[in-house]
PDB file of C-alpha atoms and ligand atoms in Angstrom:
ATOM      1  CA  MET A 583      30.794  34.430  59.091  1.00  0.00           C
ATOM      2  CA  ALA A 584      34.185  34.355  60.789  1.00  0.00           C
ATOM      3  CA  ILE A 585      35.325  30.765  61.171  1.00  0.00           C
ATOM      4  CA  MET A 586      38.352  29.154  62.749  1.00  0.00           C
ATOM      5  CA  GLU A 587      40.423  27.054  60.359  1.00  0.00           C
ATOM      6  CA  GLU A 588      41.019  24.089  62.647  1.00  0.00           C
ATOM      7  CA  GLU A 589      37.366  23.251  63.340  1.00  0.00           C
ATOM      8  CA  VAL A 590      35.799  21.031  60.672  1.00  0.00           C
ATOM      9  CA  VAL A 591      32.334  21.890  61.981  1.00  0.00           C
ATOM     10  CA  LYS A 592      31.921  25.317  63.468  1.00  0.00           C
ATOM     11  CA  ILE A 593      29.001  26.683  65.465  1.00  0.00           C
ATOM     12  CA  ALA A 594      29.207  30.135  63.896  1.00  0.00           C
ATOM     13  CA  ALA A 595      26.287  31.599  65.831  1.00  0.00           C
ATOM     14  CA  GLN A 596      24.245  30.186  68.700  1.00  0.00           C
ATOM     15  CA  GLY A 597      20.851  31.533  69.658  1.00  0.00           C
ATOM     16  CA  ALA A 598      17.240  31.151  68.572  1.00  0.00           C
ATOM     17  CA  VAL A 599      18.658  30.764  65.049  1.00  0.00           C
ATOM     18  CA  THR A 600      21.874  28.766  65.314  1.00  0.00           C
ATOM     19  CA  GLU A 601      24.351  28.435  62.446  1.00  0.00           C
ATOM     20  CA  LEU A 602      26.623  25.474  61.695  1.00  0.00           C
ATOM     21  CA  VAL A 603      29.341  25.634  59.048  1.00  0.00           C
ATOM     22  CA  ILE A 604      30.964  22.547  57.524  1.00  0.00           C
ATOM     23  CA  ASN A 605      34.512  23.780  57.269  1.00  0.00           C
ATOM     24  CA  ARG A 606      36.809  21.770  54.989  1.00  0.00           C
ATOM     25  CA  PRO A 607      36.823  24.049  51.944  1.00  0.00           C
ATOM     26  CA  GLN A 608      40.066  22.530  50.578  1.00  0.00           C
ATOM     27  CA  THR A 609      38.120  19.274  49.862  1.00  0.00           C
ATOM     28  CA  LEU A 610      34.850  21.074  49.064  1.00  0.00           C
ATOM     29  CA  ASN A 611      33.689  20.229  52.612  1.00  0.00           C
ATOM     30  CA  ALA A 612      33.787  16.465  51.979  1.00  0.00           C
ATOM     31  CA  LEU A 613      32.362  14.406  54.839  1.00  0.00           C
ATOM     32  CA  ASN A 614      35.082  12.358  56.513  1.00  0.00           C
ATOM     33  CA  ALA A 615      34.571  10.612  59.851  1.00  0.00           C
ATOM     34  CA  ASP A 616      35.854  13.663  61.690  1.00  0.00           C
ATOM     35  CA  VAL A 617      33.177  15.884  60.110  1.00  0.00           C
ATOM     36  CA  LEU A 618      30.407  13.323  60.658  1.00  0.00           C
ATOM     37  CA  ASN A 619      31.362  12.890  64.319  1.00  0.00           C
ATOM     38  CA  SER A 620      31.633  16.650  64.759  1.00  0.00           C
ATOM     39  CA  ILE A 621      28.140  17.190  63.324  1.00  0.00           C
ATOM     40  CA  ILE A 622      26.754  14.593  65.751  1.00  0.00           C
ATOM     41  CA  LEU A 623      28.568  16.220  68.678  1.00  0.00           C
ATOM     42  CA  ALA A 624      27.403  19.680  67.640  1.00  0.00           C
ATOM     43  CA  PHE A 625      23.758  18.581  67.523  1.00  0.00           C
ATOM     44  CA  GLU A 626      24.097  16.789  70.864  1.00  0.00           C
ATOM     45  CA  LYS A 627      25.421  20.019  72.338  1.00  0.00           C
ATOM     46  CA  LEU A 628      22.674  22.102  70.701  1.00  0.00           C
ATOM     47  CA  ALA A 629      20.019  19.706  72.017  1.00  0.00           C
ATOM     48  CA  GLU A 630      20.912  20.897  75.533  1.00  0.00           C
ATOM     49  CA  ASP A 631      20.050  24.505  74.666  1.00  0.00           C
ATOM     50  CA  PRO A 632      16.254  24.975  74.877  1.00  0.00           C
ATOM     51  CA  SER A 633      16.486  28.497  73.437  1.00  0.00           C
ATOM     52  CA  ILE A 634      17.330  27.118  69.968  1.00  0.00           C
ATOM     53  CA  ARG A 635      14.398  27.320  67.540  1.00  0.00           C
ATOM     54  CA  VAL A 636      16.030  26.647  64.160  1.00  0.00           C
ATOM     55  CA  VAL A 637      19.445  25.427  62.996  1.00  0.00           C
ATOM     56  CA  LEU A 638      20.972  26.523  59.689  1.00  0.00           C
ATOM     57  CA  ILE A 639      23.708  24.400  58.065  1.00  0.00           C
ATOM     58  CA  THR A 640      25.945  25.696  55.288  1.00  0.00           C
ATOM     59  CA  GLY A 641      29.345  24.976  53.742  1.00  0.00           C
ATOM     60  CA  ALA A 642      32.503  27.068  54.051  1.00  0.00           C
ATOM     61  CA  GLY A 643      33.918  28.721  50.941  1.00  0.00           C
ATOM     62  CA  GLU A 644      32.397  29.915  47.701  1.00  0.00           C
ATOM     63  CA  LYS A 645      32.181  26.619  45.872  1.00  0.00           C
ATOM     64  CA  ALA A 646      30.478  23.930  47.852  1.00  0.00           C
ATOM     65  CA  PHE A 647      27.875  23.098  50.438  1.00  0.00           C
ATOM     66  CA  VAL A 648      29.323  19.557  50.658  1.00  0.00           C
ATOM     67  CA  ALA A 649      30.723  17.673  47.625  1.00  0.00           C
ATOM     68  CA  GLY A 650      30.044  14.265  49.158  1.00  0.00           C
ATOM     69  CA  ALA A 651      31.590  11.686  51.410  1.00  0.00           C
ATOM     70  CA  ASP A 652      35.384  11.920  51.395  1.00  0.00           C
ATOM     71  CA  ILE A 653      36.453   9.776  48.435  1.00  0.00           C
ATOM     72  CA  ALA A 654      40.157   9.811  49.308  1.00  0.00           C
ATOM     73  CA  GLY A 655      39.282   8.865  52.878  1.00  0.00           C
ATOM     74  CA  MET A 656      37.187   5.841  51.902  1.00  0.00           C
ATOM     75  CA  ALA A 657      38.950   4.519  48.789  1.00  0.00           C
ATOM     76  CA  ASP A 658      41.259   2.190  50.746  1.00  0.00           C
ATOM     77  CA  LEU A 659      38.946   1.151  53.573  1.00  0.00           C
ATOM     78  CA  GLY A 660      38.446  -2.549  54.272  1.00  0.00           C
ATOM     79  CA  PRO A 661      35.015  -4.165  54.872  1.00  0.00           C
ATOM     80  CA  ARG A 662      34.918  -3.472  58.623  1.00  0.00           C
ATOM     81  CA  ALA A 663      35.992   0.167  58.335  1.00  0.00           C
ATOM     82  CA  ILE A 664      33.624   0.967  55.465  1.00  0.00           C
ATOM     83  CA  ALA A 665      30.725  -0.585  57.419  1.00  0.00           C
ATOM     84  CA  ASP A 666      31.598   1.654  60.382  1.00  0.00           C
ATOM     85  CA  TYR A 667      31.776   4.665  58.052  1.00  0.00           C
ATOM     86  CA  VAL A 668      28.385   4.102  56.421  1.00  0.00           C
ATOM     87  CA  GLU A 669      26.773   3.457  59.822  1.00  0.00           C
ATOM     88  CA  LEU A 670      28.356   6.660  61.155  1.00  0.00           C
ATOM     89  CA  GLY A 671      27.070   8.637  58.157  1.00  0.00           C
ATOM     90  CA  GLN A 672      23.536   7.338  58.621  1.00  0.00           C
ATOM     91  CA  ARG A 673      23.718   8.053  62.363  1.00  0.00           C
ATOM     92  CA  CYS A 674      24.777  11.596  61.564  1.00  0.00           C
ATOM     93  CA  MET A 675      21.870  12.148  59.144  1.00  0.00           C
ATOM     94  CA  ARG A 676      19.387  10.671  61.612  1.00  0.00           C
ATOM     95  CA  THR A 677      20.738  12.920  64.372  1.00  0.00           C
ATOM     96  CA  ILE A 678      19.867  15.928  62.209  1.00  0.00           C
ATOM     97  CA  GLU A 679      16.505  14.487  61.192  1.00  0.00           C
ATOM     98  CA  ASN A 680      15.635  13.697  64.818  1.00  0.00           C
ATOM     99  CA  PHE A 681      16.729  17.088  66.184  1.00  0.00           C
ATOM    100  CA  ASP A 682      13.722  18.613  67.959  1.00  0.00           C
ATOM    101  CA  SER A 683      13.608  21.902  66.067  1.00  0.00           C
ATOM    102  CA  PRO A 684      13.699  22.462  62.291  1.00  0.00           C
ATOM    103  CA  VAL A 685      17.022  22.382  60.465  1.00  0.00           C
ATOM    104  CA  ILE A 686      17.505  24.322  57.214  1.00  0.00           C
ATOM    105  CA  ALA A 687      20.226  23.492  54.672  1.00  0.00           C
ATOM    106  CA  ALA A 688      21.641  26.658  53.074  1.00  0.00           C
ATOM    107  CA  VAL A 689      23.081  25.091  49.916  1.00  0.00           C
ATOM    108  CA  ASN A 690      25.687  27.573  48.742  1.00  0.00           C
ATOM    109  CA  GLY A 691      27.307  25.472  45.987  1.00  0.00           C
ATOM    110  CA  TYR A 692      27.812  21.786  45.165  1.00  0.00           C
ATOM    111  CA  ALA A 693      25.566  19.433  47.165  1.00  0.00           C
ATOM    112  CA  LEU A 694      26.631  16.065  45.820  1.00  0.00           C
ATOM    113  CA  GLY A 695      26.389  12.483  47.035  1.00  0.00           C
ATOM    114  CA  GLY A 696      26.640  12.547  50.829  1.00  0.00           C
ATOM    115  CA  GLY A 697      26.309  16.335  50.582  1.00  0.00           C
ATOM    116  CA  LEU A 698      22.876  16.073  49.014  1.00  0.00           C
ATOM    117  CA  GLU A 699      22.050  13.365  51.558  1.00  0.00           C
ATOM    118  CA  LEU A 700      22.989  15.832  54.307  1.00  0.00           C
ATOM    119  CA  ALA A 701      20.628  18.408  52.784  1.00  0.00           C
ATOM    120  CA  LEU A 702      17.898  15.754  52.489  1.00  0.00           C
ATOM    121  CA  ALA A 703      18.199  15.008  56.216  1.00  0.00           C
ATOM    122  CA  CYS A 704      17.380  18.672  56.896  1.00  0.00           C
ATOM    123  CA  ASP A 705      13.770  19.855  57.064  1.00  0.00           C
ATOM    124  CA  LEU A 706      14.077  22.554  54.404  1.00  0.00           C
ATOM    125  CA  ILE A 707      16.530  23.124  51.554  1.00  0.00           C
ATOM    126  CA  PHE A 708      17.278  26.691  50.461  1.00  0.00           C
ATOM    127  CA  ALA A 709      19.692  26.886  47.529  1.00  0.00           C
ATOM    128  CA  SER A 710      21.725  29.546  45.821  1.00  0.00           C
ATOM    129  CA  ARG A 711      20.991  29.857  42.091  1.00  0.00           C
ATOM    130  CA  LYS A 712      24.570  28.756  41.453  1.00  0.00           C
ATOM    131  CA  ALA A 713      24.223  25.504  43.443  1.00  0.00           C
ATOM    132  CA  LYS A 714      24.478  22.135  41.714  1.00  0.00           C
ATOM    133  CA  LEU A 715      22.851  19.062  43.189  1.00  0.00           C
ATOM    134  CA  GLY A 716      23.125  15.370  42.441  1.00  0.00           C
ATOM    135  CA  GLN A 717      23.797  11.782  43.463  1.00  0.00           C
ATOM    136  CA  PRO A 718      26.904  11.058  41.363  1.00  0.00           C
ATOM    137  CA  GLU A 719      27.847   7.851  43.228  1.00  0.00           C
ATOM    138  CA  VAL A 720      27.377   5.685  40.100  1.00  0.00           C
ATOM    139  CA  ASN A 721      30.467   7.399  38.660  1.00  0.00           C
ATOM    140  CA  LEU A 722      32.404   5.775  41.510  1.00  0.00           C
ATOM    141  CA  GLY A 723      30.850   2.318  41.368  1.00  0.00           C
ATOM    142  CA  ILE A 724      28.708   2.847  44.471  1.00  0.00           C
ATOM    143  CA  ILE A 725      25.228   4.061  45.460  1.00  0.00           C
ATOM    144  CA  PRO A 726      24.108   6.654  47.996  1.00  0.00           C
ATOM    145  CA  GLY A 727      24.811   5.341  51.515  1.00  0.00           C
ATOM    146  CA  PHE A 728      23.781   8.140  53.828  1.00  0.00           C
ATOM    147  CA  GLY A 729      20.047   7.713  53.211  1.00  0.00           C
ATOM    148  CA  GLY A 730      19.743   9.198  49.716  1.00  0.00           C
ATOM    149  CA  THR A 731      17.932   6.269  48.116  1.00  0.00           C
ATOM    150  CA  GLN A 732      15.210   6.601  50.736  1.00  0.00           C
ATOM    151  CA  ARG A 733      14.957  10.329  51.456  1.00  0.00           C
ATOM    152  CA  LEU A 734      15.168  11.341  47.786  1.00  0.00           C
ATOM    153  CA  VAL A 735      12.139   9.147  47.019  1.00  0.00           C
ATOM    154  CA  GLN A 736      10.265  10.632  49.963  1.00  0.00           C
ATOM    155  CA  ARG A 737      11.068  14.196  48.925  1.00  0.00           C
ATOM    156  CA  CYS A 738      10.856  14.072  45.127  1.00  0.00           C
ATOM    157  CA  GLY A 739       9.170  10.795  44.190  1.00  0.00           C
ATOM    158  CA  ILE A 740      10.504   7.631  42.637  1.00  0.00           C
ATOM    159  CA  GLY A 741      10.902   9.034  39.103  1.00  0.00           C
ATOM    160  CA  THR A 742      13.285  11.805  40.083  1.00  0.00           C
ATOM    161  CA  ALA A 743      15.143   9.509  42.475  1.00  0.00           C
ATOM    162  CA  ARG A 744      15.647   6.977  39.674  1.00  0.00           C
ATOM    163  CA  ARG A 745      16.859   9.641  37.266  1.00  0.00           C
ATOM    164  CA  LEU A 746      19.396  11.155  39.653  1.00  0.00           C
ATOM    165  CA  CYS A 747      20.648   7.836  41.083  1.00  0.00           C
ATOM    166  CA  PHE A 748      20.917   6.026  37.700  1.00  0.00           C
ATOM    167  CA  SER A 749      22.585   8.817  35.719  1.00  0.00           C
ATOM    168  CA  GLY A 750      24.615  10.615  38.362  1.00  0.00           C
ATOM    169  CA  GLU A 751      23.683  13.838  36.557  1.00  0.00           C
ATOM    170  CA  LEU A 752      24.067  17.157  38.321  1.00  0.00           C
ATOM    171  CA  ILE A 753      21.094  19.495  38.192  1.00  0.00           C
ATOM    172  CA  ASP A 754      21.048  23.207  38.877  1.00  0.00           C
ATOM    173  CA  ALA A 755      19.103  24.755  41.730  1.00  0.00           C
ATOM    174  CA  GLU A 756      16.349  26.016  39.444  1.00  0.00           C
ATOM    175  CA  GLU A 757      15.598  22.496  38.262  1.00  0.00           C
ATOM    176  CA  GLY A 758      15.908  21.371  41.886  1.00  0.00           C
ATOM    177  CA  LYS A 759      13.144  23.832  42.752  1.00  0.00           C
ATOM    178  CA  SER A 760      10.945  22.599  39.906  1.00  0.00           C
ATOM    179  CA  ILE A 761      11.136  18.972  41.111  1.00  0.00           C
ATOM    180  CA  GLY A 762      10.545  19.782  44.788  1.00  0.00           C
ATOM    181  CA  LEU A 763      14.102  19.061  45.895  1.00  0.00           C
ATOM    182  CA  VAL A 764      14.812  22.716  46.661  1.00  0.00           C
ATOM    183  CA  ASP A 765      12.254  24.596  48.747  1.00  0.00           C
ATOM    184  CA  LYS A 766      13.488  28.131  48.041  1.00  0.00           C
ATOM    185  CA  LEU A 767      15.754  29.505  45.369  1.00  0.00           C
ATOM    186  CA  CYS A 768      17.947  32.441  46.432  1.00  0.00           C
ATOM    187  CA  GLU A 769      20.336  34.867  44.804  1.00  0.00           C
ATOM    188  CA  PRO A 770      23.840  33.677  45.777  1.00  0.00           C
ATOM    189  CA  GLU A 771      24.679  36.804  47.788  1.00  0.00           C
ATOM    190  CA  MET A 772      21.274  36.699  49.539  1.00  0.00           C
ATOM    191  CA  LEU A 773      21.255  33.010  50.497  1.00  0.00           C
ATOM    192  CA  LEU A 774      22.287  33.340  54.132  1.00  0.00           C
ATOM    193  CA  GLU A 775      20.155  36.448  54.646  1.00  0.00           C
ATOM    194  CA  ASP A 776      17.127  34.702  53.148  1.00  0.00           C
ATOM    195  CA  VAL A 777      17.624  31.622  55.309  1.00  0.00           C
ATOM    196  CA  ARG A 778      18.154  33.718  58.425  1.00  0.00           C
ATOM    197  CA  LYS A 779      14.946  35.655  57.735  1.00  0.00           C
ATOM    198  CA  TYR A 780      12.942  32.485  57.155  1.00  0.00           C
ATOM    199  CA  ALA A 781      14.494  30.864  60.225  1.00  0.00           C
ATOM    200  CA  ALA A 782      13.518  33.957  62.255  1.00  0.00           C
ATOM    201  CA  LEU A 783       9.954  33.582  60.973  1.00  0.00           C
ATOM    202  CA  ILE A 784       9.835  29.955  62.169  1.00  0.00           C
ATOM    203  CA  ALA A 785      11.537  31.005  65.411  1.00  0.00           C
ATOM    204  CA  SER A 786       8.725  33.523  66.039  1.00  0.00           C
ATOM    205  CA  LYS A 787       6.104  30.750  66.074  1.00  0.00           C
ATOM    206  CA  ALA A 788       5.083  28.630  69.067  1.00  0.00           C
ATOM    207  CA  PRO A 789       8.168  26.429  69.680  1.00  0.00           C
ATOM    208  CA  LEU A 790       6.292  23.450  71.132  1.00  0.00           C
ATOM    209  CA  ALA A 791       3.926  23.456  68.161  1.00  0.00           C
ATOM    210  CA  VAL A 792       6.744  23.693  65.611  1.00  0.00           C
ATOM    211  CA  ARG A 793       8.632  20.834  67.319  1.00  0.00           C
ATOM    212  CA  LYS A 794       5.511  18.684  67.490  1.00  0.00           C
ATOM    213  CA  ALA A 795       4.818  19.362  63.798  1.00  0.00           C
ATOM    214  CA  LYS A 796       8.377  18.323  62.928  1.00  0.00           C
ATOM    215  CA  SER A 797       8.047  15.145  64.955  1.00  0.00           C
ATOM    216  CA  LEU A 798       4.713  14.168  63.396  1.00  0.00           C
ATOM    217  CA  LEU A 799       5.773  14.960  59.832  1.00  0.00           C
ATOM    218  CA  ARG A 800       8.813  12.743  60.386  1.00  0.00           C
ATOM    219  CA  GLN A 801       6.611   9.887  61.612  1.00  0.00           C
ATOM    220  CA  ALA A 802       4.685   9.946  58.340  1.00  0.00           C
ATOM    221  CA  HIS A 803       7.446   7.908  56.682  1.00  0.00           C
ATOM    222  CA  ALA A 804       9.416   6.563  59.648  1.00  0.00           C
ATOM    223  CA  VAL A 805       8.668   2.835  59.514  1.00  0.00           C
ATOM    224  CA  GLN A 806       9.314   2.575  55.794  1.00  0.00           C
ATOM    225  CA  LEU A 807      12.454   4.701  56.133  1.00  0.00           C
ATOM    226  CA  LEU A 808      14.087   2.528  58.802  1.00  0.00           C
ATOM    227  CA  GLY A 809      13.640  -0.650  56.752  1.00  0.00           C
ATOM    228  CA  GLY A 810      14.904   1.082  53.640  1.00  0.00           C
ATOM    229  CA  LEU A 811      17.947   2.502  55.383  1.00  0.00           C
ATOM    230  CA  ARG A 812      19.013  -0.985  56.488  1.00  0.00           C
ATOM    231  CA  LEU A 813      18.671  -2.316  52.926  1.00  0.00           C
ATOM    232  CA  GLU A 814      20.685   0.650  51.665  1.00  0.00           C
ATOM    233  CA  ILE A 815      23.596  -0.166  53.998  1.00  0.00           C
ATOM    234  CA  GLU A 816      23.630  -3.812  52.855  1.00  0.00           C
ATOM    235  CA  ALA A 817      23.594  -2.847  49.164  1.00  0.00           C
ATOM    236  CA  PHE A 818      26.235  -0.181  49.669  1.00  0.00           C
ATOM    237  CA  LEU A 819      28.627  -2.598  51.383  1.00  0.00           C
ATOM    238  CA  GLU A 820      28.124  -5.202  48.649  1.00  0.00           C
ATOM    239  CA  LEU A 821      29.065  -2.638  46.003  1.00  0.00           C
ATOM    240  CA  PHE A 822      31.968  -1.302  48.003  1.00  0.00           C
ATOM    241  CA  ALA A 823      33.561  -4.755  47.720  1.00  0.00           C
ATOM    242  CA  SER A 824      33.339  -4.682  43.874  1.00  0.00           C
ATOM    243  CA  ALA A 825      36.202  -4.159  41.449  1.00  0.00           C
ATOM    244  CA  ASP A 826      34.231  -1.400  39.718  1.00  0.00           C
ATOM    245  CA  ARG A 827      34.120   0.581  42.961  1.00  0.00           C
ATOM    246  CA  GLU A 828      37.872   0.268  43.302  1.00  0.00           C
ATOM    247  CA  GLU A 829      38.261   1.398  39.665  1.00  0.00           C
ATOM    248  CA  GLY A 830      35.771   4.274  40.040  1.00  0.00           C
ATOM    249  CA  MET A 831      37.520   5.750  43.052  1.00  0.00           C
ATOM    250  CA  ARG A 832      41.019   5.212  41.656  1.00  0.00           C
ATOM    251  CA  ALA A 833      39.956   6.952  38.432  1.00  0.00           C
ATOM    252  CA  PHE A 834      38.586   9.927  40.360  1.00  0.00           C
ATOM    253  CA  LEU A 835      41.731  10.284  42.438  1.00  0.00           C
ATOM    254  CA  GLN A 836      43.933   9.885  39.346  1.00  0.00           C
ATOM    255  CA  LYS A 837      41.755  12.405  37.450  1.00  0.00           C
ATOM    256  CA  ARG A 838      40.871  10.014  34.579  1.00  0.00           C
ATOM    257  CA  GLU A 839      37.736   8.341  33.162  1.00  0.00           C
ATOM    258  CA  PRO A 840      36.813   5.017  34.871  1.00  0.00           C
ATOM    259  CA  LYS A 841      36.618   1.708  32.929  1.00  0.00           C
ATOM    260  CA  PHE A 842      33.749  -0.311  34.437  1.00  0.00           C
ATOM    261  CA  LYS A 843      33.423  -4.087  33.874  1.00  0.00           C
ATOM    262  CA  ALA A 844      30.315  -4.966  35.916  1.00  0.00           C
ATOM    263  CA  VAL A 845      32.337  -6.955  38.446  1.00  0.00           C
TER     264      VAL A 845
HETATM  265  N1  CO8 B1109      35.964  13.673  48.468  1.00  0.00           N
HETATM  266  C1  CO8 B1109      37.256  14.020  48.610  1.00  0.00           C
HETATM  267  N2  CO8 B1109      37.805  15.094  47.978  1.00  0.00           N
HETATM  268  C2  CO8 B1109      37.014  15.789  47.164  1.00  0.00           C
HETATM  269  C3  CO8 B1109      35.669  15.491  46.960  1.00  0.00           C
HETATM  270  C4  CO8 B1109      35.123  14.372  47.675  1.00  0.00           C
HETATM  271  N3  CO8 B1109      33.839  14.018  47.598  1.00  0.00           N
HETATM  272  N4  CO8 B1109      35.142  16.370  46.095  1.00  0.00           N
HETATM  273  C5  CO8 B1109      36.140  17.208  45.775  1.00  0.00           C
HETATM  274  N5  CO8 B1109      37.263  16.863  46.411  1.00  0.00           N
HETATM  275  C6  CO8 B1109      38.556  17.514  46.338  1.00  0.00           C
HETATM  276  C7  CO8 B1109      39.210  17.276  44.981  1.00  0.00           C
HETATM  277  O1  CO8 B1109      39.852  15.981  44.954  1.00  0.00           O
HETATM  278  C8  CO8 B1109      40.168  18.433  44.902  1.00  0.00           C
HETATM  279  O2  CO8 B1109      41.289  18.142  45.703  1.00  0.00           O
HETATM  280  P1  CO8 B1109      42.753  18.532  45.136  1.00  0.00           P
HETATM  281  O3  CO8 B1109      42.725  20.041  45.058  1.00  0.00           O
HETATM  282  O4  CO8 B1109      43.658  18.008  46.211  1.00  0.00           O
HETATM  283  O5  CO8 B1109      42.891  17.871  43.798  1.00  0.00           O
HETATM  284  C9  CO8 B1109      39.412  19.566  45.620  1.00  0.00           C
HETATM  285  O6  CO8 B1109      38.394  18.927  46.405  1.00  0.00           O
HETATM  286  C10 CO8 B1109      38.725  20.505  44.633  1.00  0.00           C
HETATM  287  O7  CO8 B1109      37.931  19.728  43.772  1.00  0.00           O
HETATM  288  P2  CO8 B1109      38.123  19.742  42.172  1.00  0.00           P
HETATM  289  O8  CO8 B1109      39.488  20.168  41.809  1.00  0.00           O
HETATM  290  O9  CO8 B1109      37.641  18.412  41.668  1.00  0.00           O
HETATM  291  O10 CO8 B1109      37.094  20.913  41.813  1.00  0.00           O
HETATM  292  P3  CO8 B1109      36.322  21.094  40.430  1.00  0.00           P
HETATM  293  O11 CO8 B1109      35.706  22.447  40.486  1.00  0.00           O
HETATM  294  O12 CO8 B1109      37.166  20.743  39.269  1.00  0.00           O
HETATM  295  O13 CO8 B1109      35.128  19.987  40.512  1.00  0.00           O
HETATM  296  C11 CO8 B1109      33.379  18.773  41.558  1.00  0.00           C
HETATM  297  C12 CO8 B1109      34.167  20.089  41.497  1.00  0.00           C
HETATM  298  C13 CO8 B1109      32.552  18.602  40.282  1.00  0.00           C
HETATM  299  C14 CO8 B1109      32.435  18.864  42.747  1.00  0.00           C
HETATM  300  C15 CO8 B1109      34.383  17.591  41.712  1.00  0.00           C
HETATM  301  O14 CO8 B1109      35.257  17.879  42.803  1.00  0.00           O
HETATM  302  C16 CO8 B1109      33.747  16.273  41.987  1.00  0.00           C
HETATM  303  O15 CO8 B1109      33.204  15.639  41.102  1.00  0.00           O
HETATM  304  N6  CO8 B1109      33.807  15.815  43.276  1.00  0.00           N
HETATM  305  C17 CO8 B1109      33.318  14.526  43.644  1.00  0.00           C
HETATM  306  C18 CO8 B1109      31.828  14.543  43.750  1.00  0.00           C
HETATM  307  C19 CO8 B1109      31.324  13.165  44.119  1.00  0.00           C
HETATM  308  O16 CO8 B1109      31.532  12.194  43.420  1.00  0.00           O
HETATM  309  N7  CO8 B1109      30.628  13.079  45.265  1.00  0.00           N
HETATM  310  C20 CO8 B1109      30.121  11.845  45.759  1.00  0.00           C
HETATM  311  C21 CO8 B1109      31.140  11.183  46.653  1.00  0.00           C
HETATM  312  S1  CO8 B1109      30.661   9.545  47.171  1.00  0.00           S
HETATM  313  C22 CO8 B1109      29.465   9.826  48.312  1.00  0.00           C
HETATM  314  O17 CO8 B1109      29.171  10.933  48.674  1.00  0.00           O
HETATM  315  C23 CO8 B1109      28.794   8.619  48.830  1.00  0.00           C
HETATM  316  C24 CO8 B1109      27.945   8.924  50.032  1.00  0.00           C
HETATM  317  C25 CO8 B1109      27.697   7.672  50.795  1.00  0.00           C
HETATM  318  C26 CO8 B1109      29.021   7.140  51.254  1.00  0.00           C
HETATM  319  C27 CO8 B1109      28.906   6.075  52.222  1.00  0.00           C
HETATM  320  C28 CO8 B1109      30.289   5.910  52.857  1.00  0.00           C
HETATM  321  C29 CO8 B1109      30.520   4.653  53.505  1.00  0.00           C
END
């Protein structure tokens, strides 16, 4: 895919199967406010094109789908700004989830923290065998804030959600497939081809029926999800004000181990 450097979110192809690329490879495609706003704008634009049947989202570069929310960008935010950021992130994920047609995450490398939450907001997750997935927020003194605590439970069950959110461990795509997090496992060089083929299959079906199916499947958990998302924002903001969060982010940026004190 040819992509322009200056665009943090690029519509690389638009048609029945439309392709979006998160394009900040120098930070492993970390989600700053610019990226989150650009994803929202892209989906708003795509919503005006009735010929779109499926959207594919992937990350630029060899290494990452998205390595999370932008740690450097949030480390120094005050209470008001961090609240705006977490609300923006959740709005972005809900924009994807509420998009009429199916959205497929093509996870080409690391999908961590907000990056896994982005994949979880998509309808299907295809992953390269070299992808690594996880919710490593506990290493930073925080919890998932872009819907992970809710959508991970819905997708994989409470046991897996507990394991990933408590330990911060990264799992490989094969394990992701075995726990229902990943829908299809692909050879790294075949990932985009495989997703495009599957997207074309969905695109060949009756569009109104596919959209209605997406809408109804989403409703299955909607009421519970909305309540849970609100609780997640409150818990996230409480933790963001803690000294351990400050220490966790400083330690990451200074490339050292954090010293947590439960304060
Ligand atoms: N944010 C900002 N920059 C990042 C991020 C990130 N999430 N991840 C990587 N980078 C940067 C690195 O700092 C590095 O920059 P530089 O070259 O300037 O030092 C560059 O990308 C390359 O990364 P590494 O050198 O670290 O590459 P490695 O191959 O050594 O390691 C890893 C790759 C394992 C992916 C490692 O980069 C890593 O652990 N990244 C952080 C992963 C993480 O903790 N993600 C969760 C972030 S928090 C989050 O997502 C919360 C979501 C809800 C937030 C709500 C907000 C209000």
